[in-house]
């Protein structure tokens, strides 16, 4: 029996997830401070999102593409950019090395997301659709570029993992938690490129949908069409002393090699707190 006032998570919740529409042909994501807009067409699908808490020690990067771990950060305030820059990269490098067994981990940068983000603000809103931050092509070319930069005389690498280390730092339960898709339930050929265009301010409609010179060289994520085989999980009531590591891309495809993910509105908690989270991207190299 739970203690008075403690909300017990359900075994699963039903929620809407946005998937790419089959009719969507022009897929770009314009990112400006505090706001992002997709030109693609997305449609909501009701899915079952399972509570991973009872099985949290059974999820591994190899078997599912994501794993939960305990980690207490020395950062007191994740909205303090100077403190995060000074402390957090070294912590995340250690976390990723421990969880992956990689020889070299290179930090790529971090993003704070809040469910109440506003245009022009210093944070971004939670992601709203099922996606992976890198396409396979983008992940591979970016990894090669980063490795050459940090280890120009190095022996090269046999394998790499692009990942995100995700942490909620608002009090639980969060109103828009992260949900992750079991990598084994995603087909090898799934995923459509969604070109990311970073701008100071959103362009007008004509520019946004017009020609985009150099689009093939721009960063691109993978967005997904609805697939009833997708198996979604989440970890309710995450605290600031937990991290969820999820794969964007693993060059070793004999195991789960990517994890579609998104935020969802968790209506099972009527008094949920506004989600505030930080995600830190890295490349992990195996030499």
mmCIF file of C-alpha atoms in Angstrom:
data_model
loop_
_atom_site.group_PDB
_atom_site.id
_atom_site.type_symbol
_atom_site.label_atom_id
_atom_site.label_comp_id
_atom_site.label_asym_id
_atom_site.label_seq_id
_atom_site.Cartn_x
_atom_site.Cartn_y
_atom_site.Cartn_z
ATOM 1 C CA UNK A 1 0.000 0.000 0.000
ATOM 2 C CA UNK A 2 1.370 3.444 -0.870
ATOM 3 C CA UNK A 3 2.014 6.190 1.667
ATOM 4 C CA UNK A 4 -0.633 8.924 1.944
ATOM 5 C CA UNK A 5 -0.264 11.557 -0.758
ATOM 6 C CA UNK A 6 2.047 9.441 -2.930
ATOM 7 C CA UNK A 7 0.809 8.917 -6.478
ATOM 8 C CA UNK A 8 1.438 5.381 -7.716
ATOM 9 C CA UNK A 9 2.165 5.047 -11.457
ATOM 10 C CA UNK A 10 -0.088 2.836 -13.530
ATOM 11 C CA UNK A 11 1.240 -0.229 -15.317
ATOM 12 C CA UNK A 12 0.630 1.581 -18.605
ATOM 13 C CA UNK A 13 -0.961 4.761 -19.889
ATOM 14 C CA UNK A 14 -2.647 5.543 -23.175
ATOM 15 C CA UNK A 15 -1.427 8.732 -24.792
ATOM 16 C CA UNK A 16 -1.134 10.462 -28.139
ATOM 17 C CA UNK A 17 2.142 10.418 -30.022
ATOM 18 C CA UNK A 18 2.682 12.397 -33.194
ATOM 19 C CA UNK A 19 3.861 10.383 -36.190
ATOM 20 C CA UNK A 20 4.767 11.579 -39.671
ATOM 21 C CA UNK A 21 1.794 11.514 -42.029
ATOM 22 C CA UNK A 22 2.124 9.272 -45.109
ATOM 23 C CA UNK A 23 1.217 12.348 -47.174
ATOM 24 C CA UNK A 24 4.065 14.491 -45.845
ATOM 25 C CA UNK A 25 6.621 15.315 -48.549
ATOM 26 C CA UNK A 26 8.536 18.431 -47.407
ATOM 27 C CA UNK A 27 10.111 17.619 -44.061
ATOM 28 C CA UNK A 28 12.100 20.373 -42.357
ATOM 29 C CA UNK A 29 12.369 21.497 -38.756
ATOM 30 C CA UNK A 30 13.114 25.164 -38.184
ATOM 31 C CA UNK A 31 14.615 25.809 -34.750
ATOM 32 C CA UNK A 32 14.658 29.309 -33.236
ATOM 33 C CA UNK A 33 15.200 30.310 -29.591
ATOM 34 C CA UNK A 34 12.322 28.945 -27.535
ATOM 35 C CA UNK A 35 10.369 27.534 -30.484
ATOM 36 C CA UNK A 36 10.590 25.055 -33.333
ATOM 37 C CA UNK A 37 8.285 24.459 -36.289
ATOM 38 C CA UNK A 38 8.013 21.470 -38.606
ATOM 39 C CA UNK A 39 6.994 21.874 -42.240
ATOM 40 C CA UNK A 40 6.097 18.193 -42.324
ATOM 41 C CA UNK A 41 2.613 16.921 -41.648
ATOM 42 C CA UNK A 42 2.168 14.926 -38.458
ATOM 43 C CA UNK A 43 -0.835 13.050 -37.159
ATOM 44 C CA UNK A 44 -1.655 11.854 -33.640
ATOM 45 C CA UNK A 45 -1.907 8.169 -32.844
ATOM 46 C CA UNK A 46 -3.106 6.699 -29.588
ATOM 47 C CA UNK A 47 -0.495 4.299 -28.225
ATOM 48 C CA UNK A 48 0.068 2.264 -25.086
ATOM 49 C CA UNK A 49 3.072 3.473 -23.090
ATOM 50 C CA UNK A 50 4.251 0.911 -20.569
ATOM 51 C CA UNK A 51 5.639 1.683 -17.141
ATOM 52 C CA UNK A 52 9.254 0.519 -17.105
ATOM 53 C CA UNK A 53 9.764 0.976 -13.363
ATOM 54 C CA UNK A 54 9.018 -2.643 -12.365
ATOM 55 C CA UNK A 55 11.615 -3.841 -14.901
ATOM 56 C CA UNK A 56 14.055 -0.939 -14.878
ATOM 57 C CA UNK A 57 17.115 -3.103 -14.226
ATOM 58 C CA UNK A 58 16.295 -5.307 -17.223
ATOM 59 C CA UNK A 59 16.638 -2.564 -19.851
ATOM 60 C CA UNK A 60 20.076 -2.389 -21.449
ATOM 61 C CA UNK A 61 21.587 -0.448 -24.305
ATOM 62 C CA UNK A 62 22.217 -3.693 -26.164
ATOM 63 C CA UNK A 63 18.769 -5.228 -25.691
ATOM 64 C CA UNK A 64 16.507 -2.167 -25.940
ATOM 65 C CA UNK A 65 18.644 0.809 -27.017
ATOM 66 C CA UNK A 66 18.205 2.634 -23.702
ATOM 67 C CA UNK A 67 19.073 2.149 -20.045
ATOM 68 C CA UNK A 68 18.373 3.891 -16.747
ATOM 69 C CA UNK A 69 21.091 4.638 -14.217
ATOM 70 C CA UNK A 70 21.564 6.431 -10.926
ATOM 71 C CA UNK A 71 23.798 9.498 -11.037
ATOM 72 C CA UNK A 72 24.028 12.456 -8.656
ATOM 73 C CA UNK A 73 25.377 15.556 -10.358
ATOM 74 C CA UNK A 74 27.382 18.281 -8.667
ATOM 75 C CA UNK A 75 25.425 20.850 -10.693
ATOM 76 C CA UNK A 76 23.017 22.630 -8.336
ATOM 77 C CA UNK A 77 21.156 24.628 -10.984
ATOM 78 C CA UNK A 78 20.840 23.251 -14.510
ATOM 79 C CA UNK A 79 19.632 26.629 -15.762
ATOM 80 C CA UNK A 80 23.011 28.142 -14.802
ATOM 81 C CA UNK A 81 24.900 27.873 -18.089
ATOM 82 C CA UNK A 82 28.292 28.637 -16.571
ATOM 83 C CA UNK A 83 27.892 25.933 -13.929
ATOM 84 C CA UNK A 84 26.682 23.354 -16.448
ATOM 85 C CA UNK A 85 29.560 24.136 -18.822
ATOM 86 C CA UNK A 86 32.107 23.909 -16.004
ATOM 87 C CA UNK A 87 30.900 20.721 -14.320
ATOM 88 C CA UNK A 88 28.526 18.669 -16.428
ATOM 89 C CA UNK A 89 30.580 17.569 -19.487
ATOM 90 C CA UNK A 90 33.115 15.648 -17.405
ATOM 91 C CA UNK A 91 30.323 13.994 -15.444
ATOM 92 C CA UNK A 92 28.521 12.867 -18.569
ATOM 93 C CA UNK A 93 31.719 11.574 -20.150
ATOM 94 C CA UNK A 94 32.179 9.341 -17.089
ATOM 95 C CA UNK A 95 28.540 8.190 -17.192
ATOM 96 C CA UNK A 96 28.670 7.294 -20.886
ATOM 97 C CA UNK A 97 32.044 5.544 -20.573
ATOM 98 C CA UNK A 98 30.713 3.459 -17.706
ATOM 99 C CA UNK A 99 27.442 2.570 -19.419
ATOM 100 C CA UNK A 100 28.893 1.815 -22.879
ATOM 101 C CA UNK A 101 32.438 0.613 -22.167
ATOM 102 C CA UNK A 102 33.743 2.944 -24.881
ATOM 103 C CA UNK A 103 37.401 3.963 -25.108
ATOM 104 C CA UNK A 104 36.730 7.606 -25.959
ATOM 105 C CA UNK A 105 33.680 9.777 -25.289
ATOM 106 C CA UNK A 106 33.366 13.184 -26.915
ATOM 107 C CA UNK A 107 30.762 15.686 -25.652
ATOM 108 C CA UNK A 108 28.657 17.381 -28.336
ATOM 109 C CA UNK A 109 26.645 19.820 -26.236
ATOM 110 C CA UNK A 110 23.532 20.109 -24.120
ATOM 111 C CA UNK A 111 19.992 21.465 -24.288
ATOM 112 C CA UNK A 112 17.566 22.433 -21.533
ATOM 113 C CA UNK A 113 13.894 21.836 -22.318
ATOM 114 C CA UNK A 114 10.902 23.077 -20.368
ATOM 115 C CA UNK A 115 7.231 22.395 -20.953
ATOM 116 C CA UNK A 116 6.519 26.118 -20.509
ATOM 117 C CA UNK A 117 9.182 27.361 -22.944
ATOM 118 C CA UNK A 118 8.299 30.532 -24.831
ATOM 119 C CA UNK A 119 9.504 31.916 -28.138
ATOM 120 C CA UNK A 120 12.684 33.930 -27.714
ATOM 121 C CA UNK A 121 13.442 32.313 -24.363
ATOM 122 C CA UNK A 122 16.568 30.495 -23.293
ATOM 123 C CA UNK A 123 15.086 26.999 -23.330
ATOM 124 C CA UNK A 124 13.466 24.779 -25.934
ATOM 125 C CA UNK A 125 10.098 23.002 -25.628
ATOM 126 C CA UNK A 126 9.922 19.206 -25.345
ATOM 127 C CA UNK A 127 10.035 17.350 -28.651
ATOM 128 C CA UNK A 128 6.557 16.676 -29.974
ATOM 129 C CA UNK A 129 6.963 13.773 -32.419
ATOM 130 C CA UNK A 130 8.486 10.321 -32.640
ATOM 131 C CA UNK A 131 12.031 10.858 -33.846
ATOM 132 C CA UNK A 132 15.725 10.048 -33.563
ATOM 133 C CA UNK A 133 18.021 13.058 -33.543
ATOM 134 C CA UNK A 134 20.381 11.791 -36.264
ATOM 135 C CA UNK A 135 19.723 9.921 -39.479
ATOM 136 C CA UNK A 136 22.154 7.015 -40.003
ATOM 137 C CA UNK A 137 23.907 9.013 -42.723
ATOM 138 C CA UNK A 138 24.240 12.115 -40.556
ATOM 139 C CA UNK A 139 25.447 10.122 -37.538
ATOM 140 C CA UNK A 140 28.156 8.375 -39.572
ATOM 141 C CA UNK A 141 29.513 11.480 -41.273
ATOM 142 C CA UNK A 142 29.372 13.519 -38.066
ATOM 143 C CA UNK A 143 31.174 10.806 -36.077
ATOM 144 C CA UNK A 144 33.990 10.690 -38.615
ATOM 145 C CA UNK A 145 34.274 14.475 -38.547
ATOM 146 C CA UNK A 146 34.353 14.631 -34.736
ATOM 147 C CA UNK A 147 36.892 11.819 -34.395
ATOM 148 C CA UNK A 148 39.268 13.448 -36.870
ATOM 149 C CA UNK A 149 38.989 16.696 -34.915
ATOM 150 C CA UNK A 150 39.673 15.266 -31.446
ATOM 151 C CA UNK A 151 42.090 12.460 -32.399
ATOM 152 C CA UNK A 152 43.846 13.437 -35.653
ATOM 153 C CA UNK A 153 46.686 11.006 -34.905
ATOM 154 C CA UNK A 154 44.445 8.326 -33.439
ATOM 155 C CA UNK A 155 44.162 4.737 -34.662
ATOM 156 C CA UNK A 156 40.597 5.194 -35.900
ATOM 157 C CA UNK A 157 37.529 3.520 -34.485
ATOM 158 C CA UNK A 158 35.794 0.199 -35.072
ATOM 159 C CA UNK A 159 32.435 1.238 -33.682
ATOM 160 C CA UNK A 160 30.672 4.317 -32.397
ATOM 161 C CA UNK A 161 27.493 5.164 -30.497
ATOM 162 C CA UNK A 162 25.744 8.506 -30.759
ATOM 163 C CA UNK A 163 23.546 9.006 -27.712
ATOM 164 C CA UNK A 164 21.722 11.388 -25.423
ATOM 165 C CA UNK A 165 21.965 11.377 -21.647
ATOM 166 C CA UNK A 166 18.595 12.679 -20.419
ATOM 167 C CA UNK A 167 17.795 13.963 -16.946
ATOM 168 C CA UNK A 168 14.668 15.550 -15.474
ATOM 169 C CA UNK A 169 15.514 18.187 -12.880
ATOM 170 C CA UNK A 170 11.995 19.307 -12.010
ATOM 171 C CA UNK A 171 10.193 17.580 -9.174
ATOM 172 C CA UNK A 172 8.210 14.466 -10.092
ATOM 173 C CA UNK A 173 5.800 13.668 -11.518
ATOM 174 C CA UNK A 174 6.473 15.566 -14.759
ATOM 175 C CA UNK A 175 3.598 16.700 -17.000
ATOM 176 C CA UNK A 176 5.402 15.889 -20.275
ATOM 177 C CA UNK A 177 7.755 12.961 -19.542
ATOM 178 C CA UNK A 178 9.989 11.287 -22.081
ATOM 179 C CA UNK A 179 8.894 8.044 -23.704
ATOM 180 C CA UNK A 180 11.312 5.733 -25.511
ATOM 181 C CA UNK A 181 10.656 3.053 -28.092
ATOM 182 C CA UNK A 182 12.150 -0.428 -27.790
ATOM 183 C CA UNK A 183 14.765 -0.536 -30.541
ATOM 184 C CA UNK A 184 13.871 -4.136 -31.330
ATOM 185 C CA UNK A 185 10.373 -3.056 -32.384
ATOM 186 C CA UNK A 186 11.670 -0.653 -35.054
ATOM 187 C CA UNK A 187 12.330 -1.933 -38.577
ATOM 188 C CA UNK A 188 15.732 -1.472 -40.208
ATOM 189 C CA UNK A 189 14.246 0.516 -43.087
ATOM 190 C CA UNK A 190 12.057 2.830 -40.982
ATOM 191 C CA UNK A 191 12.716 6.546 -40.702
ATOM 192 C CA UNK A 192 12.422 9.587 -42.978
ATOM 193 C CA UNK A 193 14.964 12.460 -42.920
ATOM 194 C CA UNK A 194 13.779 15.696 -41.329
ATOM 195 C CA UNK A 195 16.278 18.469 -42.130
ATOM 196 C CA UNK A 196 17.071 20.779 -39.222
ATOM 197 C CA UNK A 197 17.467 24.476 -39.997
ATOM 198 C CA UNK A 198 18.715 26.607 -37.087
ATOM 199 C CA UNK A 199 17.650 30.263 -37.363
ATOM 200 C CA UNK A 200 17.613 33.355 -35.162
ATOM 201 C CA UNK A 201 13.915 33.857 -35.934
ATOM 202 C CA UNK A 202 11.371 31.813 -37.824
ATOM 203 C CA UNK A 203 11.171 32.791 -41.519
ATOM 204 C CA UNK A 204 7.969 33.633 -43.334
ATOM 205 C CA UNK A 205 5.825 30.900 -44.873
ATOM 206 C CA UNK A 206 7.182 31.368 -48.388
ATOM 207 C CA UNK A 207 10.794 31.088 -47.251
ATOM 208 C CA UNK A 208 10.083 28.172 -44.949
ATOM 209 C CA UNK A 209 8.535 26.119 -47.763
ATOM 210 C CA UNK A 210 10.721 27.434 -50.568
ATOM 211 C CA UNK A 211 14.037 26.199 -51.991
ATOM 212 C CA UNK A 212 16.688 25.423 -49.387
ATOM 213 C CA UNK A 213 20.208 25.544 -50.873
ATOM 214 C CA UNK A 214 22.622 23.107 -49.230
ATOM 215 C CA UNK A 215 19.881 21.078 -47.547
ATOM 216 C CA UNK A 216 21.687 17.775 -48.179
ATOM 217 C CA UNK A 217 24.641 18.939 -46.053
ATOM 218 C CA UNK A 218 22.483 20.129 -43.140
ATOM 219 C CA UNK A 219 21.867 18.123 -39.967
ATOM 220 C CA UNK A 220 18.877 15.817 -40.204
ATOM 221 C CA UNK A 221 16.862 13.719 -37.787
ATOM 222 C CA UNK A 222 14.819 10.621 -38.561
ATOM 223 C CA UNK A 223 11.050 10.928 -38.132
ATOM 224 C CA UNK A 224 8.748 7.946 -38.225
ATOM 225 C CA UNK A 225 5.459 6.814 -39.683
ATOM 226 C CA UNK A 226 3.049 5.053 -37.379
ATOM 227 C CA UNK A 227 3.819 1.401 -36.810
ATOM 228 C CA UNK A 228 1.565 -0.636 -34.488
ATOM 229 C CA UNK A 229 4.565 -2.838 -33.676
ATOM 230 C CA UNK A 230 6.361 0.019 -31.909
ATOM 231 C CA UNK A 231 6.643 -0.757 -28.220
ATOM 232 C CA UNK A 232 6.808 2.360 -26.025
ATOM 233 C CA UNK A 233 8.106 2.652 -22.445
ATOM 234 C CA UNK A 234 8.569 5.393 -19.877
ATOM 235 C CA UNK A 235 9.926 5.771 -16.367
ATOM 236 C CA UNK A 236 7.459 7.809 -14.296
ATOM 237 C CA UNK A 237 8.590 10.003 -11.418
ATOM 238 C CA UNK A 238 12.158 10.413 -12.602
ATOM 239 C CA UNK A 239 14.296 12.434 -10.225
ATOM 240 C CA UNK A 240 17.333 14.629 -10.791
ATOM 241 C CA UNK A 241 19.519 11.774 -9.475
ATOM 242 C CA UNK A 242 18.640 9.505 -12.414
ATOM 243 C CA UNK A 243 19.759 9.561 -16.043
ATOM 244 C CA UNK A 244 18.304 7.800 -19.052
ATOM 245 C CA UNK A 245 20.859 7.036 -21.760
ATOM 246 C CA UNK A 246 19.335 6.421 -25.189
ATOM 247 C CA UNK A 247 20.935 5.603 -28.513
ATOM 248 C CA UNK A 248 20.599 7.850 -31.541
ATOM 249 C CA UNK A 249 22.729 5.473 -33.578
ATOM 250 C CA UNK A 250 24.979 2.488 -32.948
ATOM 251 C CA UNK A 251 27.163 1.420 -35.856
ATOM 252 C CA UNK A 252 26.915 -2.149 -34.537
ATOM 253 C CA UNK A 253 23.561 -3.343 -35.845
ATOM 254 C CA UNK A 254 23.608 -6.818 -34.274
ATOM 255 C CA UNK A 255 21.881 -5.260 -31.264
ATOM 256 C CA UNK A 256 19.344 -2.480 -30.676
ATOM 257 C CA UNK A 257 20.942 0.403 -32.545
ATOM 258 C CA UNK A 258 18.557 3.365 -32.200
ATOM 259 C CA UNK A 259 15.739 4.581 -29.986
ATOM 260 C CA UNK A 260 12.854 6.681 -31.309
ATOM 261 C CA UNK A 261 11.596 8.939 -28.546
ATOM 262 C CA UNK A 262 9.328 11.886 -27.808
ATOM 263 C CA UNK A 263 7.488 13.672 -25.023
ATOM 264 C CA UNK A 264 3.871 12.863 -24.201
ATOM 265 C CA UNK A 265 1.216 14.444 -22.020
ATOM 266 C CA UNK A 266 0.795 12.209 -18.998
ATOM 267 C CA UNK A 267 -2.785 12.741 -17.869
ATOM 268 C CA UNK A 268 -2.569 10.060 -15.163
ATOM 269 C CA UNK A 269 -1.183 12.679 -12.765
ATOM 270 C CA UNK A 270 -3.672 15.549 -12.296
ATOM 271 C CA UNK A 271 -1.158 17.548 -10.235
ATOM 272 C CA UNK A 272 1.947 16.928 -12.357
ATOM 273 C CA UNK A 273 4.790 19.448 -12.237
ATOM 274 C CA UNK A 274 6.052 21.381 -15.250
ATOM 275 C CA UNK A 275 8.760 19.292 -16.890
ATOM 276 C CA UNK A 276 12.270 20.698 -16.866
ATOM 277 C CA UNK A 277 15.016 18.521 -18.287
ATOM 278 C CA UNK A 278 18.531 18.575 -19.669
ATOM 279 C CA UNK A 279 19.902 16.331 -22.385
ATOM 280 C CA UNK A 280 23.565 15.919 -23.247
ATOM 281 C CA UNK A 281 24.655 14.422 -26.556
ATOM 282 C CA UNK A 282 27.882 12.492 -27.003
ATOM 283 C CA UNK A 283 29.793 10.260 -29.374
ATOM 284 C CA UNK A 284 31.295 7.128 -27.812
ATOM 285 C CA UNK A 285 34.124 5.570 -29.831
ATOM 286 C CA UNK A 286 35.452 2.009 -29.616
ATOM 287 C CA UNK A 287 39.031 1.754 -30.938
#
